[in-house]
Amino acid sequence: MKRVILIAVAMFTLATSASAQFDLSRLFGGSKSTSTSTQTQASNDPYKRLAQAAPAATQLEGRWSYESASFSYVGNNYLASMAVAQLDPVIRDVLKQMGVTTGSAQLQLKGGKGVISQGDQSLHGTYTYNRSTAGVVASTTVDGKKVSVSGYVKYSSGRLSVMLDVKQMIAAIKSVFPEYKNDPNILLVESLIKDLGDVYVVGRFVTKK
């Protein structure tokens, strides 16, 4: 049961394998972007904006319904932002094939504990939130192995966006499922983003009534 949920999360990052046949670093002229996602040192403008708009901890709590997902580049390289956005249609297609559609998955957050569920499947975990940066760290234990992924949150008018670091997600997947270490899809995603930091998987949720 837990494997199914985590693999579903993995599919956010694996979605590029369906159609991405290019190296993002080549598209950016070979330039490298160093990740600035350290939550205690969010010093560039996009991270400052996240921190300035950080929601109160109580605004994260409640029952949320899945709305959509996408990749997001949080940095100052406009070309990188445009290129990452081109991957979004692939994510939607893959998730639709998996049955993950608007309203099909639920997220419940309360007092540092979280549950994500779809149908009769669920995964329990914990989270910590730092309002000074809008940073969040989500953790769960699967088959006795604890994994954590950091990111950021945004809130506006009853909508919650959870942004999780793609590279950390891949590392977590490979830690829990050793069989994925040499998976061609995993290796492809890693090659696409190897020279690019600040890339996140964004899950968007709306207040569940």
mmCIF file of C-alpha atoms in Angstrom:
data_model
loop_
_atom_site.group_PDB
_atom_site.id
_atom_site.type_symbol
_atom_site.label_atom_id
_atom_site.label_comp_id
_atom_site.label_asym_id
_atom_site.label_seq_id
_atom_site.Cartn_x
_atom_site.Cartn_y
_atom_site.Cartn_z
ATOM 1 C CA MET A 1 0.000 0.000 0.000
ATOM 2 C CA LYS A 2 2.706 2.457 1.021
ATOM 3 C CA ARG A 3 4.804 1.438 -1.977
ATOM 4 C CA VAL A 4 1.982 2.439 -4.313
ATOM 5 C CA ILE A 5 1.691 5.924 -2.799
ATOM 6 C CA LEU A 6 5.436 6.580 -2.847
ATOM 7 C CA ILE A 7 5.759 5.312 -6.395
ATOM 8 C CA ALA A 8 2.935 7.688 -7.315
ATOM 9 C CA VAL A 9 5.045 10.513 -5.893
ATOM 10 C CA ALA A 10 7.998 9.191 -7.838
ATOM 11 C CA MET A 11 6.032 9.472 -11.041
ATOM 12 C CA PHE A 12 6.040 13.236 -10.692
ATOM 13 C CA THR A 13 9.771 13.147 -11.328
ATOM 14 C CA LEU A 14 9.765 10.249 -13.767
ATOM 15 C CA ALA A 15 7.216 11.891 -16.026
ATOM 16 C CA THR A 16 9.906 13.492 -18.149
ATOM 17 C CA SER A 17 10.985 10.092 -19.452
ATOM 18 C CA ALA A 18 7.901 9.863 -21.637
ATOM 19 C CA SER A 19 8.925 12.630 -24.005
ATOM 20 C CA ALA A 20 11.979 14.584 -22.838
ATOM 21 C CA GLN A 21 14.773 13.834 -25.275
ATOM 22 C CA PHE A 22 16.985 16.783 -24.527
ATOM 23 C CA ASP A 23 19.566 17.823 -21.955
ATOM 24 C CA LEU A 24 18.460 20.912 -20.057
ATOM 25 C CA SER A 25 22.058 21.935 -19.426
ATOM 26 C CA ARG A 26 22.664 22.136 -23.197
ATOM 27 C CA LEU A 27 19.583 24.286 -23.626
ATOM 28 C CA PHE A 28 21.004 26.688 -21.078
ATOM 29 C CA GLY A 29 24.256 26.989 -23.025
ATOM 30 C CA GLY A 30 26.125 24.725 -20.668
ATOM 31 C CA SER A 31 25.821 27.148 -17.767
ATOM 32 C CA LYS A 32 25.423 25.650 -14.332
ATOM 33 C CA SER A 33 23.006 26.803 -11.681
ATOM 34 C CA THR A 34 23.913 26.137 -8.083
ATOM 35 C CA SER A 35 20.951 25.332 -5.895
ATOM 36 C CA THR A 36 20.062 27.990 -3.363
ATOM 37 C CA SER A 37 17.295 26.035 -1.734
ATOM 38 C CA THR A 38 18.935 25.848 1.720
ATOM 39 C CA GLN A 39 16.094 27.026 3.894
ATOM 40 C CA THR A 40 18.273 29.010 6.280
ATOM 41 C CA GLN A 41 19.960 30.890 3.433
ATOM 42 C CA ALA A 42 17.181 31.684 0.988
ATOM 43 C CA SER A 43 18.984 34.744 -0.298
ATOM 44 C CA ASN A 44 17.961 35.201 -3.928
ATOM 45 C CA ASP A 45 14.867 37.117 -4.959
ATOM 46 C CA PRO A 46 12.493 34.182 -5.665
ATOM 47 C CA TYR A 47 13.177 32.698 -2.240
ATOM 48 C CA LYS A 48 12.782 36.075 -0.587
ATOM 49 C CA ARG A 49 9.365 36.365 -2.185
ATOM 50 C CA LEU A 50 8.430 32.934 -0.861
ATOM 51 C CA ALA A 51 9.522 33.957 2.627
ATOM 52 C CA GLN A 52 7.678 37.264 2.475
ATOM 53 C CA ALA A 53 4.451 35.483 1.513
ATOM 54 C CA ALA A 54 4.898 32.611 3.976
ATOM 55 C CA PRO A 55 1.552 31.488 5.393
ATOM 56 C CA ALA A 56 0.874 31.025 9.083
ATOM 57 C CA ALA A 57 1.282 27.462 10.318
ATOM 58 C CA THR A 58 -2.439 27.278 11.009
ATOM 59 C CA GLN A 59 -3.191 28.003 7.330
ATOM 60 C CA LEU A 60 -1.501 24.728 6.371
ATOM 61 C CA GLU A 61 -3.700 22.684 8.636
ATOM 62 C CA GLY A 62 -6.897 21.064 7.473
ATOM 63 C CA ARG A 63 -8.170 18.733 4.791
ATOM 64 C CA TRP A 64 -7.014 19.357 1.252
ATOM 65 C CA SER A 65 -8.065 17.938 -2.092
ATOM 66 C CA TYR A 66 -5.571 17.386 -4.923
ATOM 67 C CA GLU A 67 -5.973 19.827 -7.810
ATOM 68 C CA SER A 68 -2.918 19.644 -10.097
ATOM 69 C CA ALA A 69 0.845 19.114 -10.318
ATOM 70 C CA SER A 70 3.748 20.604 -12.209
ATOM 71 C CA PHE A 71 7.473 21.160 -12.214
ATOM 72 C CA SER A 72 8.684 24.553 -11.036
ATOM 73 C CA TYR A 73 12.033 26.298 -11.326
ATOM 74 C CA VAL A 74 12.690 28.753 -8.493
ATOM 75 C CA GLY A 75 15.621 30.831 -9.607
ATOM 76 C CA ASN A 76 16.762 33.762 -11.677
ATOM 77 C CA ASN A 77 17.415 31.955 -14.981
ATOM 78 C CA TYR A 78 14.433 32.860 -17.164
ATOM 79 C CA LEU A 79 15.400 30.346 -19.854
ATOM 80 C CA ALA A 80 15.537 27.590 -17.250
ATOM 81 C CA SER A 81 12.080 28.535 -16.031
ATOM 82 C CA MET A 82 10.647 28.322 -19.556
ATOM 83 C CA ALA A 83 12.310 24.979 -20.256
ATOM 84 C CA VAL A 84 11.123 23.350 -17.024
ATOM 85 C CA ALA A 85 7.577 24.552 -17.729
ATOM 86 C CA GLN A 86 7.605 22.574 -20.992
ATOM 87 C CA LEU A 87 7.553 19.359 -18.947
ATOM 88 C CA ASP A 88 4.183 20.080 -17.328
ATOM 89 C CA PRO A 89 1.936 18.491 -20.002
ATOM 90 C CA VAL A 90 3.830 15.232 -19.587
ATOM 91 C CA ILE A 91 3.199 15.203 -15.841
ATOM 92 C CA ARG A 92 -0.512 15.679 -16.362
ATOM 93 C CA ASP A 93 -0.686 12.859 -18.919
ATOM 94 C CA VAL A 94 1.211 10.374 -16.743
ATOM 95 C CA LEU A 95 -0.797 11.175 -13.612
ATOM 96 C CA LYS A 96 -4.051 10.888 -15.541
ATOM 97 C CA GLN A 97 -3.024 7.426 -16.724
ATOM 98 C CA MET A 98 -2.402 6.508 -13.066
ATOM 99 C CA GLY A 99 -5.848 7.711 -12.061
ATOM 100 C CA VAL A 100 -4.492 10.746 -10.219
ATOM 101 C CA THR A 101 -6.912 13.442 -11.278
ATOM 102 C CA THR A 102 -8.433 16.528 -9.715
ATOM 103 C CA GLY A 103 -10.140 15.521 -6.475
ATOM 104 C CA SER A 104 -8.869 11.927 -6.473
ATOM 105 C CA ALA A 105 -6.248 12.337 -3.727
ATOM 106 C CA GLN A 106 -6.588 13.898 -0.302
ATOM 107 C CA LEU A 107 -4.069 15.500 2.059
ATOM 108 C CA GLN A 108 -4.654 16.100 5.750
ATOM 109 C CA LEU A 109 -2.263 18.225 7.842
ATOM 110 C CA LYS A 110 -2.487 18.884 11.561
ATOM 111 C CA GLY A 111 0.068 19.677 14.256
ATOM 112 C CA GLY A 112 3.101 18.441 12.345
ATOM 113 C CA LYS A 113 1.469 15.219 11.178
ATOM 114 C CA GLY A 114 0.207 14.462 7.682
ATOM 115 C CA VAL A 115 -1.713 11.803 5.788
ATOM 116 C CA ILE A 116 -2.006 11.547 2.021
ATOM 117 C CA SER A 117 -4.587 9.147 0.653
ATOM 118 C CA GLN A 118 -6.199 7.962 -2.533
ATOM 119 C CA GLY A 119 -9.074 5.536 -2.383
ATOM 120 C CA ASP A 120 -8.231 2.926 0.274
ATOM 121 C CA GLN A 121 -4.486 3.667 0.169
ATOM 122 C CA SER A 122 -2.798 6.032 2.584
ATOM 123 C CA LEU A 123 0.640 7.137 3.725
ATOM 124 C CA HIS A 124 1.340 8.726 7.105
ATOM 125 C CA GLY A 125 4.197 11.077 7.839
ATOM 126 C CA THR A 126 5.350 14.170 9.690
ATOM 127 C CA TYR A 127 6.338 17.670 8.688
ATOM 128 C CA THR A 128 8.132 20.659 10.132
ATOM 129 C CA TYR A 129 7.452 24.197 8.992
ATOM 130 C CA ASN A 130 9.634 27.301 9.240
ATOM 131 C CA ARG A 131 7.544 30.386 8.668
ATOM 132 C CA SER A 132 10.564 32.684 8.409
ATOM 133 C CA THR A 133 11.462 31.045 5.070
ATOM 134 C CA ALA A 134 8.216 29.228 4.122
ATOM 135 C CA GLY A 135 10.362 26.096 4.280
ATOM 136 C CA VAL A 136 8.951 22.673 4.995
ATOM 137 C CA VAL A 137 10.508 19.255 5.575
ATOM 138 C CA ALA A 138 8.280 16.221 5.001
ATOM 139 C CA SER A 139 9.272 12.833 6.411
ATOM 140 C CA THR A 140 7.836 9.332 6.288
ATOM 141 C CA THR A 141 8.922 5.776 6.980
ATOM 142 C CA VAL A 142 8.501 3.094 4.324
ATOM 143 C CA ASP A 143 9.493 -0.527 4.959
ATOM 144 C CA GLY A 144 11.477 0.572 8.001
ATOM 145 C CA LYS A 145 13.411 3.280 6.150
ATOM 146 C CA LYS A 146 12.897 6.915 7.038
ATOM 147 C CA VAL A 147 13.118 9.421 4.202
ATOM 148 C CA SER A 148 12.832 13.196 4.246
ATOM 149 C CA VAL A 149 12.379 15.758 1.496
ATOM 150 C CA SER A 150 12.581 19.512 1.935
ATOM 151 C CA GLY A 151 10.818 22.255 0.058
ATOM 152 C CA TYR A 152 8.518 25.222 0.444
ATOM 153 C CA VAL A 153 4.828 26.002 0.746
ATOM 154 C CA LYS A 154 2.597 28.733 -0.633
ATOM 155 C CA TYR A 155 -0.963 29.608 0.298
ATOM 156 C CA SER A 156 -3.500 31.873 -1.354
ATOM 157 C CA SER A 157 -7.274 32.073 -1.168
ATOM 158 C CA GLY A 158 -7.911 28.503 -0.027
ATOM 159 C CA ARG A 159 -5.203 26.973 -2.234
ATOM 160 C CA LEU A 160 -2.064 25.268 -0.901
ATOM 161 C CA SER A 161 1.021 24.611 -3.037
ATOM 162 C CA VAL A 162 3.591 22.128 -1.732
ATOM 163 C CA MET A 163 6.966 22.384 -3.477
ATOM 164 C CA LEU A 164 9.379 19.465 -2.974
ATOM 165 C CA ASP A 165 12.994 19.325 -4.145
ATOM 166 C CA VAL A 166 13.245 16.981 -7.155
ATOM 167 C CA LYS A 167 16.791 15.786 -6.448
ATOM 168 C CA GLN A 168 15.909 14.945 -2.851
ATOM 169 C CA MET A 169 12.830 13.062 -4.005
ATOM 170 C CA ILE A 170 14.926 10.934 -6.338
ATOM 171 C CA ALA A 171 17.377 10.214 -3.527
ATOM 172 C CA ALA A 172 14.511 9.190 -1.245
ATOM 173 C CA ILE A 173 13.031 6.876 -3.867
ATOM 174 C CA LYS A 174 16.388 5.196 -4.490
ATOM 175 C CA SER A 175 16.917 4.787 -0.751
ATOM 176 C CA VAL A 176 13.594 3.052 -0.185
ATOM 177 C CA PHE A 177 13.585 1.106 -3.449
ATOM 178 C CA PRO A 178 17.159 -0.027 -4.341
ATOM 179 C CA GLU A 179 15.830 -1.536 -7.564
ATOM 180 C CA TYR A 180 15.397 2.002 -8.892
ATOM 181 C CA LYS A 181 19.086 2.947 -8.532
ATOM 182 C CA ASN A 182 19.841 1.916 -12.092
ATOM 183 C CA ASP A 183 16.381 2.465 -13.509
ATOM 184 C CA PRO A 184 16.745 4.195 -16.900
ATOM 185 C CA ASN A 185 13.944 6.628 -16.080
ATOM 186 C CA ILE A 186 15.584 7.686 -12.823
ATOM 187 C CA LEU A 187 18.945 8.028 -14.555
ATOM 188 C CA LEU A 188 17.356 10.102 -17.305
ATOM 189 C CA VAL A 189 15.769 12.542 -14.881
ATOM 190 C CA GLU A 190 19.049 12.873 -13.008
ATOM 191 C CA SER A 191 20.885 13.636 -16.234
ATOM 192 C CA LEU A 192 18.322 16.251 -17.230
ATOM 193 C CA ILE A 193 18.663 18.226 -14.028
ATOM 194 C CA LYS A 194 22.263 17.446 -13.032
ATOM 195 C CA ASP A 195 23.495 20.981 -13.770
ATOM 196 C CA LEU A 196 20.353 22.744 -12.619
ATOM 197 C CA GLY A 197 19.344 23.518 -9.072
ATOM 198 C CA ASP A 198 16.155 25.024 -7.699
ATOM 199 C CA VAL A 199 13.811 22.570 -9.467
ATOM 200 C CA TYR A 200 10.742 21.449 -7.519
ATOM 201 C CA VAL A 201 7.762 19.211 -7.941
ATOM 202 C CA VAL A 202 4.676 21.233 -7.054
ATOM 203 C CA GLY A 203 1.489 19.651 -5.801
ATOM 204 C CA ARG A 204 -1.490 22.007 -5.651
ATOM 205 C CA PHE A 205 -4.394 21.420 -3.274
ATOM 206 C CA VAL A 206 -7.655 23.197 -2.519
ATOM 207 C CA THR A 207 -9.562 23.260 0.740
ATOM 208 C CA LYS A 208 -11.747 20.173 1.003
ATOM 209 C CA LYS A 209 -15.298 21.120 1.884
#
